[in-house]
PDB file of C-alpha atoms in Angstrom:
ATOM      1  CA  MET W   1      87.566 137.349 104.202  1.00  0.00           C
ATOM      2  CA  PRO W   2      87.289 136.680 100.320  1.00  0.00           C
ATOM      3  CA  VAL W   3      83.473 135.510  99.446  1.00  0.00           C
ATOM      4  CA  SER W   4      83.150 131.814  98.128  1.00  0.00           C
ATOM      5  CA  ARG W   5      82.725 131.367  94.482  1.00  0.00           C
ATOM      6  CA  GLN W   6      79.411 129.402  95.918  1.00  0.00           C
ATOM      7  CA  GLY W   7      78.283 131.854  98.191  1.00  0.00           C
ATOM      8  CA  ASP W   8      78.789 134.459  95.762  1.00  0.00           C
ATOM      9  CA  GLU W   9      76.430 132.673  93.217  1.00  0.00           C
ATOM     10  CA  ARG W  10      73.494 132.110  96.264  1.00  0.00           C
ATOM     11  CA  THR W  11      73.489 135.953  97.018  1.00  0.00           C
ATOM     12  CA  SER W  12      73.767 137.006  93.414  1.00  0.00           C
ATOM     13  CA  ARG W  13      71.093 134.842  91.861  1.00  0.00           C
ATOM     14  CA  PRO W  14      67.412 135.362  92.575  1.00  0.00           C
ATOM     15  CA  PRO W  15      65.845 132.645  95.317  1.00  0.00           C
ATOM     16  CA  LEU W  16      64.456 129.886  93.306  1.00  0.00           C
ATOM     17  CA  LEU W  17      62.455 128.706  96.874  1.00  0.00           C
ATOM     18  CA  GLU W  18      61.148 131.550  98.933  1.00  0.00           C
ATOM     19  CA  ILE W  19      59.211 130.361 102.229  1.00  0.00           C
ATOM     20  CA  VAL W  20      56.999 132.042 104.162  1.00  0.00           C
ATOM     21  CA  VAL W  21      56.497 131.837 107.882  1.00  0.00           C
ATOM     22  CA  PRO W  22      53.007 133.526 109.341  1.00  0.00           C
ATOM     23  CA  ALA W  23      53.927 134.215 112.948  1.00  0.00           C
ATOM     24  CA  TYR W  24      51.495 135.575 115.708  1.00  0.00           C
ATOM     25  CA  ASN W  25      53.260 136.146 119.206  1.00  0.00           C
ATOM     26  CA  GLU W  26      56.251 133.522 118.752  1.00  0.00           C
ATOM     27  CA  GLU W  27      59.357 134.762 120.184  1.00  0.00           C
ATOM     28  CA  GLY W  28      59.487 131.690 122.075  1.00  0.00           C
ATOM     29  CA  ARG W  29      59.243 129.352 119.239  1.00  0.00           C
ATOM     30  CA  LEU W  30      60.660 131.568 116.297  1.00  0.00           C
ATOM     31  CA  PRO W  31      64.412 131.561 117.044  1.00  0.00           C
ATOM     32  CA  GLY W  32      64.213 127.749 117.086  1.00  0.00           C
ATOM     33  CA  GLY W  33      62.148 127.367 114.164  1.00  0.00           C
ATOM     34  CA  LEU W  34      64.382 129.981 111.906  1.00  0.00           C
ATOM     35  CA  MET W  35      67.720 128.308 113.395  1.00  0.00           C
ATOM     36  CA  GLN W  36      66.551 124.898 112.235  1.00  0.00           C
ATOM     37  CA  LEU W  37      65.068 126.373 108.792  1.00  0.00           C
ATOM     38  CA  CYS W  38      68.138 128.126 108.041  1.00  0.00           C
ATOM     39  CA  ALA W  39      70.324 125.905 108.361  1.00  0.00           C
ATOM     40  CA  LYS W  40      68.053 123.451 105.995  1.00  0.00           C
ATOM     41  CA  LEU W  41      67.809 125.777 103.195  1.00  0.00           C
ATOM     42  CA  ALA W  42      71.834 126.628 103.640  1.00  0.00           C
ATOM     43  CA  ARG W  43      72.268 122.901 102.573  1.00  0.00           C
ATOM     44  CA  MET W  44      70.313 123.711  99.364  1.00  0.00           C
ATOM     45  CA  PRO W  45      72.177 123.849  96.247  1.00  0.00           C
ATOM     46  CA  PHE W  46      70.252 126.917  95.035  1.00  0.00           C
ATOM     47  CA  PRO W  47      69.623 130.440  96.271  1.00  0.00           C
ATOM     48  CA  THR W  48      66.625 130.273  99.083  1.00  0.00           C
ATOM     49  CA  SER W  49      65.213 133.082 101.125  1.00  0.00           C
ATOM     50  CA  VAL W  50      62.355 133.555 104.206  1.00  0.00           C
ATOM     51  CA  ILE W  51      59.790 135.986 104.426  1.00  0.00           C
ATOM     52  CA  VAL W  52      58.357 136.081 108.344  1.00  0.00           C
ATOM     53  CA  VAL W  53      54.814 137.778 108.111  1.00  0.00           C
ATOM     54  CA  ASP W  54      54.759 139.000 111.772  1.00  0.00           C
ATOM     55  CA  ASN W  55      50.842 138.884 111.979  1.00  0.00           C
ATOM     56  CA  ALA W  56      50.247 141.864 114.239  1.00  0.00           C
ATOM     57  CA  SER W  57      52.134 140.530 117.412  1.00  0.00           C
ATOM     58  CA  THR W  58      52.192 142.046 120.894  1.00  0.00           C
ATOM     59  CA  ASP W  59      55.659 140.409 121.657  1.00  0.00           C
ATOM     60  CA  ASN W  60      58.946 140.852 120.424  1.00  0.00           C
ATOM     61  CA  THR W  61      57.945 138.938 117.243  1.00  0.00           C
ATOM     62  CA  ALA W  62      58.774 141.521 114.967  1.00  0.00           C
ATOM     63  CA  ALA W  63      62.412 142.701 116.559  1.00  0.00           C
ATOM     64  CA  ILE W  64      63.467 138.758 116.425  1.00  0.00           C
ATOM     65  CA  VAL W  65      63.228 138.937 112.654  1.00  0.00           C
ATOM     66  CA  ARG W  66      64.772 142.372 112.083  1.00  0.00           C
ATOM     67  CA  GLN W  67      67.976 141.151 114.287  1.00  0.00           C
ATOM     68  CA  TRP W  68      68.168 138.050 112.818  1.00  0.00           C
ATOM     69  CA  ARG W  69      71.794 137.025 110.799  1.00  0.00           C
ATOM     70  CA  GLY W  70      71.868 133.688 109.595  1.00  0.00           C
ATOM     71  CA  PRO W  71      73.319 131.859 105.644  1.00  0.00           C
ATOM     72  CA  VAL W  72      69.951 132.383 104.718  1.00  0.00           C
ATOM     73  CA  PRO W  73      68.093 135.701 103.729  1.00  0.00           C
ATOM     74  CA  VAL W  74      65.238 135.988 105.910  1.00  0.00           C
ATOM     75  CA  ARG W  75      62.670 140.190 105.948  1.00  0.00           C
ATOM     76  CA  LEU W  76      60.136 140.816 107.594  1.00  0.00           C
ATOM     77  CA  LEU W  77      56.864 141.506 106.873  1.00  0.00           C
ATOM     78  CA  GLU W  78      54.236 143.288 108.686  1.00  0.00           C
ATOM     79  CA  CYS W  79      50.175 142.107 108.253  1.00  0.00           C
ATOM     80  CA  ARG W  80      47.732 144.396 110.430  1.00  0.00           C
ATOM     81  CA  ILE W  81      44.947 141.865 109.455  1.00  0.00           C
ATOM     82  CA  ARG W  82      44.816 139.249 111.869  1.00  0.00           C
ATOM     83  CA  GLY W  83      44.505 135.452 111.106  1.00  0.00           C
ATOM     84  CA  LYS W  84      46.625 133.094 109.785  1.00  0.00           C
ATOM     85  CA  GLY W  85      44.950 133.210 106.412  1.00  0.00           C
ATOM     86  CA  ALA W  86      45.440 136.726 106.081  1.00  0.00           C
ATOM     87  CA  ALA W  87      49.375 136.305 106.918  1.00  0.00           C
ATOM     88  CA  VAL W  88      50.095 133.429 104.872  1.00  0.00           C
ATOM     89  CA  ARG W  89      48.072 135.465 101.767  1.00  0.00           C
ATOM     90  CA  ALA W  90      50.229 138.819 102.455  1.00  0.00           C
ATOM     91  CA  GLY W  91      53.352 136.055 102.440  1.00  0.00           C
ATOM     92  CA  LEU W  92      52.791 134.547  99.252  1.00  0.00           C
ATOM     93  CA  LEU W  93      51.646 137.618  97.368  1.00  0.00           C
ATOM     94  CA  GLU W  94      55.079 139.206  98.397  1.00  0.00           C
ATOM     95  CA  THR W  95      57.188 136.495  96.852  1.00  0.00           C
ATOM     96  CA  THR W  96      58.687 136.389  93.312  1.00  0.00           C
ATOM     97  CA  ALA W  97      60.511 133.012  93.006  1.00  0.00           C
ATOM     98  CA  PRO W  98      59.077 130.215  90.446  1.00  0.00           C
ATOM     99  CA  LEU W  99      58.533 127.765  93.804  1.00  0.00           C
ATOM    100  CA  VAL W 100      56.918 128.732  97.215  1.00  0.00           C
ATOM    101  CA  GLY W 101      55.177 127.900 100.162  1.00  0.00           C
ATOM    102  CA  PHE W 102      54.830 128.290 103.676  1.00  0.00           C
ATOM    103  CA  CYS W 103      55.770 126.435 107.107  1.00  0.00           C
ATOM    104  CA  ASP W 104      54.832 126.567 110.453  1.00  0.00           C
ATOM    105  CA  ALA W 105      57.262 128.516 113.064  1.00  0.00           C
ATOM    106  CA  ASP W 106      57.128 125.740 115.273  1.00  0.00           C
ATOM    107  CA  MET W 107      58.616 123.501 112.602  1.00  0.00           C
ATOM    108  CA  ALA W 108      56.360 120.677 113.393  1.00  0.00           C
ATOM    109  CA  THR W 109      56.768 119.104 109.979  1.00  0.00           C
ATOM    110  CA  ASP W 110      60.100 117.665 109.682  1.00  0.00           C
ATOM    111  CA  LEU W 111      62.282 119.401 107.234  1.00  0.00           C
ATOM    112  CA  ALA W 112      63.243 116.248 105.666  1.00  0.00           C
ATOM    113  CA  ALA W 113      60.460 116.452 103.677  1.00  0.00           C
ATOM    114  CA  LEU W 114      61.734 119.794 101.585  1.00  0.00           C
ATOM    115  CA  ASP W 115      64.221 117.863  99.873  1.00  0.00           C
ATOM    116  CA  VAL W 116      61.372 115.617  98.182  1.00  0.00           C
ATOM    117  CA  VAL W 117      59.034 119.020  98.058  1.00  0.00           C
ATOM    118  CA  VAL W 118      61.664 120.370  95.724  1.00  0.00           C
ATOM    119  CA  GLY W 119      62.435 117.400  93.538  1.00  0.00           C
ATOM    120  CA  LEU W 120      58.454 116.712  92.765  1.00  0.00           C
ATOM    121  CA  LEU W 121      58.131 120.527  91.859  1.00  0.00           C
ATOM    122  CA  LEU W 122      61.359 120.693  89.934  1.00  0.00           C
ATOM    123  CA  SER W 123      59.609 117.645  88.262  1.00  0.00           C
ATOM    124  CA  GLY W 124      56.699 119.331  87.022  1.00  0.00           C
ATOM    125  CA  GLU W 125      53.848 119.041  90.408  1.00  0.00           C
ATOM    126  CA  ARG W 126      52.307 122.196  91.381  1.00  0.00           C
ATOM    127  CA  VAL W 127      51.054 121.508  94.729  1.00  0.00           C
ATOM    128  CA  VAL W 128      52.489 119.380  97.398  1.00  0.00           C
ATOM    129  CA  VAL W 129      51.507 119.388 100.695  1.00  0.00           C
ATOM    130  CA  GLY W 130      52.582 117.345 103.658  1.00  0.00           C
ATOM    131  CA  SER W 131      49.707 115.236 104.951  1.00  0.00           C
ATOM    132  CA  ARG W 132      49.928 113.680 108.476  1.00  0.00           C
ATOM    133  CA  ALA W 133      47.009 111.373 107.406  1.00  0.00           C
ATOM    134  CA  HIS W 134      49.099 109.723 104.552  1.00  0.00           C
ATOM    135  CA  VAL W 135      49.747 106.094 105.075  1.00  0.00           C
ATOM    136  CA  PHE W 136      53.660 106.479 105.807  1.00  0.00           C
ATOM    137  CA  SER W 137      53.852 108.856 107.515  1.00  0.00           C
ATOM    138  CA  ASP W 138      54.984 109.521 110.961  1.00  0.00           C
ATOM    139  CA  VAL W 139      52.440 111.241 113.520  1.00  0.00           C
ATOM    140  CA  ALA W 140      53.323 112.065 117.023  1.00  0.00           C
ATOM    141  CA  ASN W 141      49.864 113.913 118.188  1.00  0.00           C
ATOM    142  CA  ARG W 142      49.529 114.644 121.977  1.00  0.00           C
ATOM    143  CA  HIS W 143      45.343 116.358 121.127  1.00  0.00           C
ATOM    144  CA  SER W 144      42.838 115.197 122.984  1.00  0.00           C
ATOM    145  CA  ALA W 145      39.405 112.994 122.375  1.00  0.00           C
ATOM    146  CA  VAL W 146      37.488 115.883 121.961  1.00  0.00           C
ATOM    147  CA  ARG W 147      40.402 117.646 119.571  1.00  0.00           C
ATOM    148  CA  GLU W 148      40.580 114.595 117.380  1.00  0.00           C
ATOM    149  CA  LEU W 149      36.701 113.976 117.113  1.00  0.00           C
ATOM    150  CA  GLY W 150      36.693 117.656 115.638  1.00  0.00           C
ATOM    151  CA  ALA W 151      39.526 116.996 113.297  1.00  0.00           C
ATOM    152  CA  VAL W 152      37.301 114.159 111.702  1.00  0.00           C
ATOM    153  CA  GLY W 153      34.573 116.375 111.130  1.00  0.00           C
ATOM    154  CA  PHE W 154      36.134 119.123 109.936  1.00  0.00           C
ATOM    155  CA  ARG W 155      37.930 116.575 107.233  1.00  0.00           C
ATOM    156  CA  ALA W 156      34.843 115.466 106.244  1.00  0.00           C
ATOM    157  CA  LEU W 157      33.289 118.973 105.429  1.00  0.00           C
ATOM    158  CA  ALA W 158      36.469 119.959 103.639  1.00  0.00           C
ATOM    159  CA  ARG W 159      36.454 117.427 101.407  1.00  0.00           C
ATOM    160  CA  ALA W 160      33.057 118.705 100.246  1.00  0.00           C
ATOM    161  CA  ILE W 161      35.070 121.351  99.072  1.00  0.00           C
ATOM    162  CA  VAL W 162      38.761 119.871  97.954  1.00  0.00           C
ATOM    163  CA  ARG W 163      38.087 116.572  97.294  1.00  0.00           C
ATOM    164  CA  ASP W 164      41.280 113.768  97.163  1.00  0.00           C
ATOM    165  CA  VAL W 165      43.145 115.539  99.765  1.00  0.00           C
ATOM    166  CA  SER W 166      43.125 114.015 103.024  1.00  0.00           C
ATOM    167  CA  ASP W 167      44.839 116.486 104.971  1.00  0.00           C
ATOM    168  CA  THR W 168      44.205 119.585 104.111  1.00  0.00           C
ATOM    169  CA  GLN W 169      45.837 121.469 107.473  1.00  0.00           C
ATOM    170  CA  CYS W 170      48.581 120.365 107.703  1.00  0.00           C
ATOM    171  CA  GLY W 171      51.113 123.569 108.056  1.00  0.00           C
ATOM    172  CA  PHE W 172      53.195 122.451 105.174  1.00  0.00           C
ATOM    173  CA  LYS W 173      52.532 123.555 101.592  1.00  0.00           C
ATOM    174  CA  PHE W 174      54.536 124.453  98.684  1.00  0.00           C
ATOM    175  CA  PHE W 175      53.346 125.660  95.141  1.00  0.00           C
ATOM    176  CA  ASP W 176      54.855 126.431  91.511  1.00  0.00           C
ATOM    177  CA  GLY W 177      55.292 129.932  92.310  1.00  0.00           C
ATOM    178  CA  SER W 178      52.811 131.640  89.762  1.00  0.00           C
ATOM    179  CA  LEU W 179      49.912 129.335  90.702  1.00  0.00           C
ATOM    180  CA  ALA W 180      50.103 130.518  94.175  1.00  0.00           C
ATOM    181  CA  ARG W 181      50.213 133.813  93.639  1.00  0.00           C
ATOM    182  CA  ALA W 182      47.177 133.893  91.334  1.00  0.00           C
ATOM    183  CA  ALA W 183      45.310 131.784  94.098  1.00  0.00           C
ATOM    184  CA  ALA W 184      46.343 133.916  96.940  1.00  0.00           C
ATOM    185  CA  ARG W 185      45.172 136.894  95.282  1.00  0.00           C
ATOM    186  CA  ARG W 186      41.417 135.330  95.434  1.00  0.00           C
ATOM    187  CA  LEU W 187      41.728 134.157  99.309  1.00  0.00           C
ATOM    188  CA  GLY W 188      39.215 135.436 101.170  1.00  0.00           C
ATOM    189  CA  THR W 189      39.548 133.840 104.239  1.00  0.00           C
ATOM    190  CA  THR W 190      41.666 135.036 106.698  1.00  0.00           C
ATOM    191  CA  GLY W 191      41.383 132.055 110.062  1.00  0.00           C
ATOM    192  CA  PHE W 192      42.077 128.762 110.111  1.00  0.00           C
ATOM    193  CA  ALA W 193      40.096 127.296 107.412  1.00  0.00           C
ATOM    194  CA  PHE W 194      41.929 129.481 104.737  1.00  0.00           C
ATOM    195  CA  ASP W 195      44.125 126.443 103.539  1.00  0.00           C
ATOM    196  CA  VAL W 196      40.515 124.857 102.087  1.00  0.00           C
ATOM    197  CA  GLU W 197      40.094 127.577  99.917  1.00  0.00           C
ATOM    198  CA  LEU W 198      43.938 127.833  98.765  1.00  0.00           C
ATOM    199  CA  LEU W 199      44.041 124.571  97.783  1.00  0.00           C
ATOM    200  CA  ALA W 200      40.476 124.682  96.128  1.00  0.00           C
ATOM    201  CA  ARG W 201      41.582 127.789  94.160  1.00  0.00           C
ATOM    202  CA  CYS W 202      44.608 126.091  93.101  1.00  0.00           C
ATOM    203  CA  THR W 203      42.410 123.027  92.049  1.00  0.00           C
ATOM    204  CA  ALA W 204      39.870 125.474  90.450  1.00  0.00           C
ATOM    205  CA  LEU W 205      43.152 126.734  88.201  1.00  0.00           C
ATOM    206  CA  GLY W 206      44.260 123.078  87.045  1.00  0.00           C
ATOM    207  CA  ALA W 207      46.334 121.923  89.815  1.00  0.00           C
ATOM    208  CA  ARG W 208      46.250 118.496  91.488  1.00  0.00           C
ATOM    209  CA  VAL W 209      47.547 118.337  95.245  1.00  0.00           C
ATOM    210  CA  LEU W 210      49.735 115.768  95.592  1.00  0.00           C
ATOM    211  CA  GLU W 211      50.121 114.754  99.265  1.00  0.00           C
ATOM    212  CA  ILE W 212      53.047 113.617 100.561  1.00  0.00           C
ATOM    213  CA  PRO W 213      54.114 111.439 103.783  1.00  0.00           C
ATOM    214  CA  VAL W 214      55.870 113.528 106.854  1.00  0.00           C
ATOM    215  CA  ARG W 215      56.883 113.337 109.997  1.00  0.00           C
ATOM    216  CA  TRP W 216      55.279 115.399 112.482  1.00  0.00           C
ATOM    217  CA  ARG W 217      55.364 116.319 115.814  1.00  0.00           C
ATOM    218  CA  ASP W 218      52.590 117.887 117.666  1.00  0.00           C
ATOM    219  CA  MET W 219      54.094 120.936 119.595  1.00  0.00           C
ATOM    220  CA  PRO W 220      53.234 122.748 122.299  1.00  0.00           C
ATOM    221  CA  GLY W 221      51.809 126.103 122.449  1.00  0.00           C
ATOM    222  CA  SER W 222      48.828 125.765 119.853  1.00  0.00           C
ATOM    223  CA  ARG W 223      46.156 128.311 119.901  1.00  0.00           C
ATOM    224  CA  PHE W 224      43.611 126.288 118.439  1.00  0.00           C
ATOM    225  CA  SER W 225      40.182 125.360 120.650  1.00  0.00           C
ATOM    226  CA  VAL W 226      37.696 123.296 119.463  1.00  0.00           C
ATOM    227  CA  ALA W 227      35.070 124.931 122.296  1.00  0.00           C
ATOM    228  CA  ARG W 228      36.614 128.495 121.035  1.00  0.00           C
ATOM    229  CA  HIS W 229      36.895 128.261 117.059  1.00  0.00           C
ATOM    230  CA  GLY W 230      34.823 125.171 116.239  1.00  0.00           C
ATOM    231  CA  ALA W 231      31.674 127.132 115.520  1.00  0.00           C
ATOM    232  CA  GLY W 232      33.990 129.785 113.533  1.00  0.00           C
ATOM    233  CA  ILE W 233      35.465 127.418 111.495  1.00  0.00           C
ATOM    234  CA  LEU W 234      31.878 125.734 110.130  1.00  0.00           C
ATOM    235  CA  LEU W 235      31.162 129.376 109.088  1.00  0.00           C
ATOM    236  CA  GLU W 236      34.301 129.945 107.395  1.00  0.00           C
ATOM    237  CA  LEU W 237      33.886 126.540 105.823  1.00  0.00           C
ATOM    238  CA  GLY W 238      30.109 127.398 104.366  1.00  0.00           C
ATOM    239  CA  ARG W 239      31.695 131.026 103.266  1.00  0.00           C
ATOM    240  CA  ILE W 240      34.604 129.346 101.145  1.00  0.00           C
ATOM    241  CA  TRP W 241      31.584 127.071  99.577  1.00  0.00           C
ATOM    242  CA  LEU W 242      29.640 129.980  98.623  1.00  0.00           C
ATOM    243  CA  ARG W 243      32.629 132.080  97.669  1.00  0.00           C
ATOM    244  CA  LEU W 244      33.850 129.761  94.863  1.00  0.00           C
ATOM    245  CA  ARG W 245      30.715 129.312  93.757  1.00  0.00           C
ATOM    246  CA  ALA W 246      30.571 132.997  93.242  1.00  0.00           C
ATOM    247  CA  ASP W 247      33.968 132.873  91.874  1.00  0.00           C
ATOM    248  CA  ARG W 248      32.872 130.320  89.119  1.00  0.00           C
ATOM    249  CA  SER W 249      32.916 132.625  86.516  1.00  0.00           C
ATOM    250  CA  TRP W 250      36.376 133.664  86.982  1.00  0.00           C
ATOM    251  CA  HIS W 251      37.842 129.654  87.273  1.00  0.00           C
ATOM    252  CA  GLU W 252      35.944 128.929  83.918  1.00  0.00           C
ATOM    253  CA  ALA W 253      37.613 132.370  82.532  1.00  0.00           C
ATOM    254  CA  LEU W 254      41.259 131.340  83.990  1.00  0.00           C
ATOM    255  CA  ALA W 255      40.747 127.669  82.958  1.00  0.00           C
ATOM    256  CA  VAL W 256      40.369 128.922  78.852  1.00  0.00           C
ATOM    257  CA  SER W 257      43.494 130.980  79.866  1.00  0.00           C
ATOM    258  CA  PRO W 258      45.395 129.239  82.656  1.00  0.00           C
ATOM    259  CA  VAL W 259      48.243 129.923  84.647  1.00  0.00           C
ATOM    260  CA  ALA W 260      51.243 129.894  82.839  1.00  0.00           C
ATOM    261  CA  GLN W 261      54.065 127.001  83.781  1.00  0.00           C
ATOM    262  CA  THR W 262      57.368 127.280  82.836  1.00  0.00           C
ATOM    263  CA  SER W 263      60.743 125.784  84.211  1.00  0.00           C
ATOM    264  CA  PRO W 264      61.401 126.646  87.630  1.00  0.00           C
ATOM    265  CA  LEU W 265      65.410 126.701  86.508  1.00  0.00           C
ATOM    266  CA  LYS W 266      64.831 128.304  83.216  1.00  0.00           C
ATOM    267  CA  THR W 267      62.749 130.810  85.192  1.00  0.00           C
ATOM    268  CA  VAL W 268      65.590 131.859  87.391  1.00  0.00           C
ATOM    269  CA  GLY W 269      68.274 131.336  84.716  1.00  0.00           C
ATOM    270  CA  TYR W 270      69.942 128.061  85.692  1.00  0.00           C
ATOM    271  CA  LEU W 271      69.000 127.036  82.013  1.00  0.00           C
TER     272      LEU W 271
END
């Protein structure tokens, strides 16, 4: 069957948008998540691609990605350093597209928000993130009271590092590609609090963080536990604060010569 003009155009041009999906032992949730994501991306009027980062899984996560066939290119990247932060960093540094981002394998955030994200990035915004704390967000949460209390404490500490961001932890974040790669190169946090450092580095490079409302559904299978991870996350936040202070000279140097920003459409030859 001959390739349609639209299909040929989508495969002959480099992607305008690349999405990173970090995955650790996600054989149960990844197939459904990839199906949703690829179906959404296939309806975009420009080329897209997906990078699944296998974070040292011990199940069939990698095999699922290797065997995946669909309307959108999906490739596997292996990251042997454990931790979601390490996986997202590896994925972002593997991207080349002018627009990049990451989302969780369970697709807890409704992908309808992608339309808003792309429009904002193309209009000049450099960091657009989903926020469950936004007044217009629709959030269905099954978390315990203990976890909710822990989240309140975490947000208070995170705001001391990233001001004016109400929800640093929603797994739905998108960026100007050059900015994301510059920030990811200096990212040192491998665990759950990596989002705080990533956003802080973006703001240090001169970008503002724009939060948008999302429809978010808590999915079963979360590995986070306040009892097991709470103390470690507090230590991570402390290390992030110290690391950012130590890197102040780097940020000041880049402030003089900031990360270049060009039109994403021009970058991939659409203008």
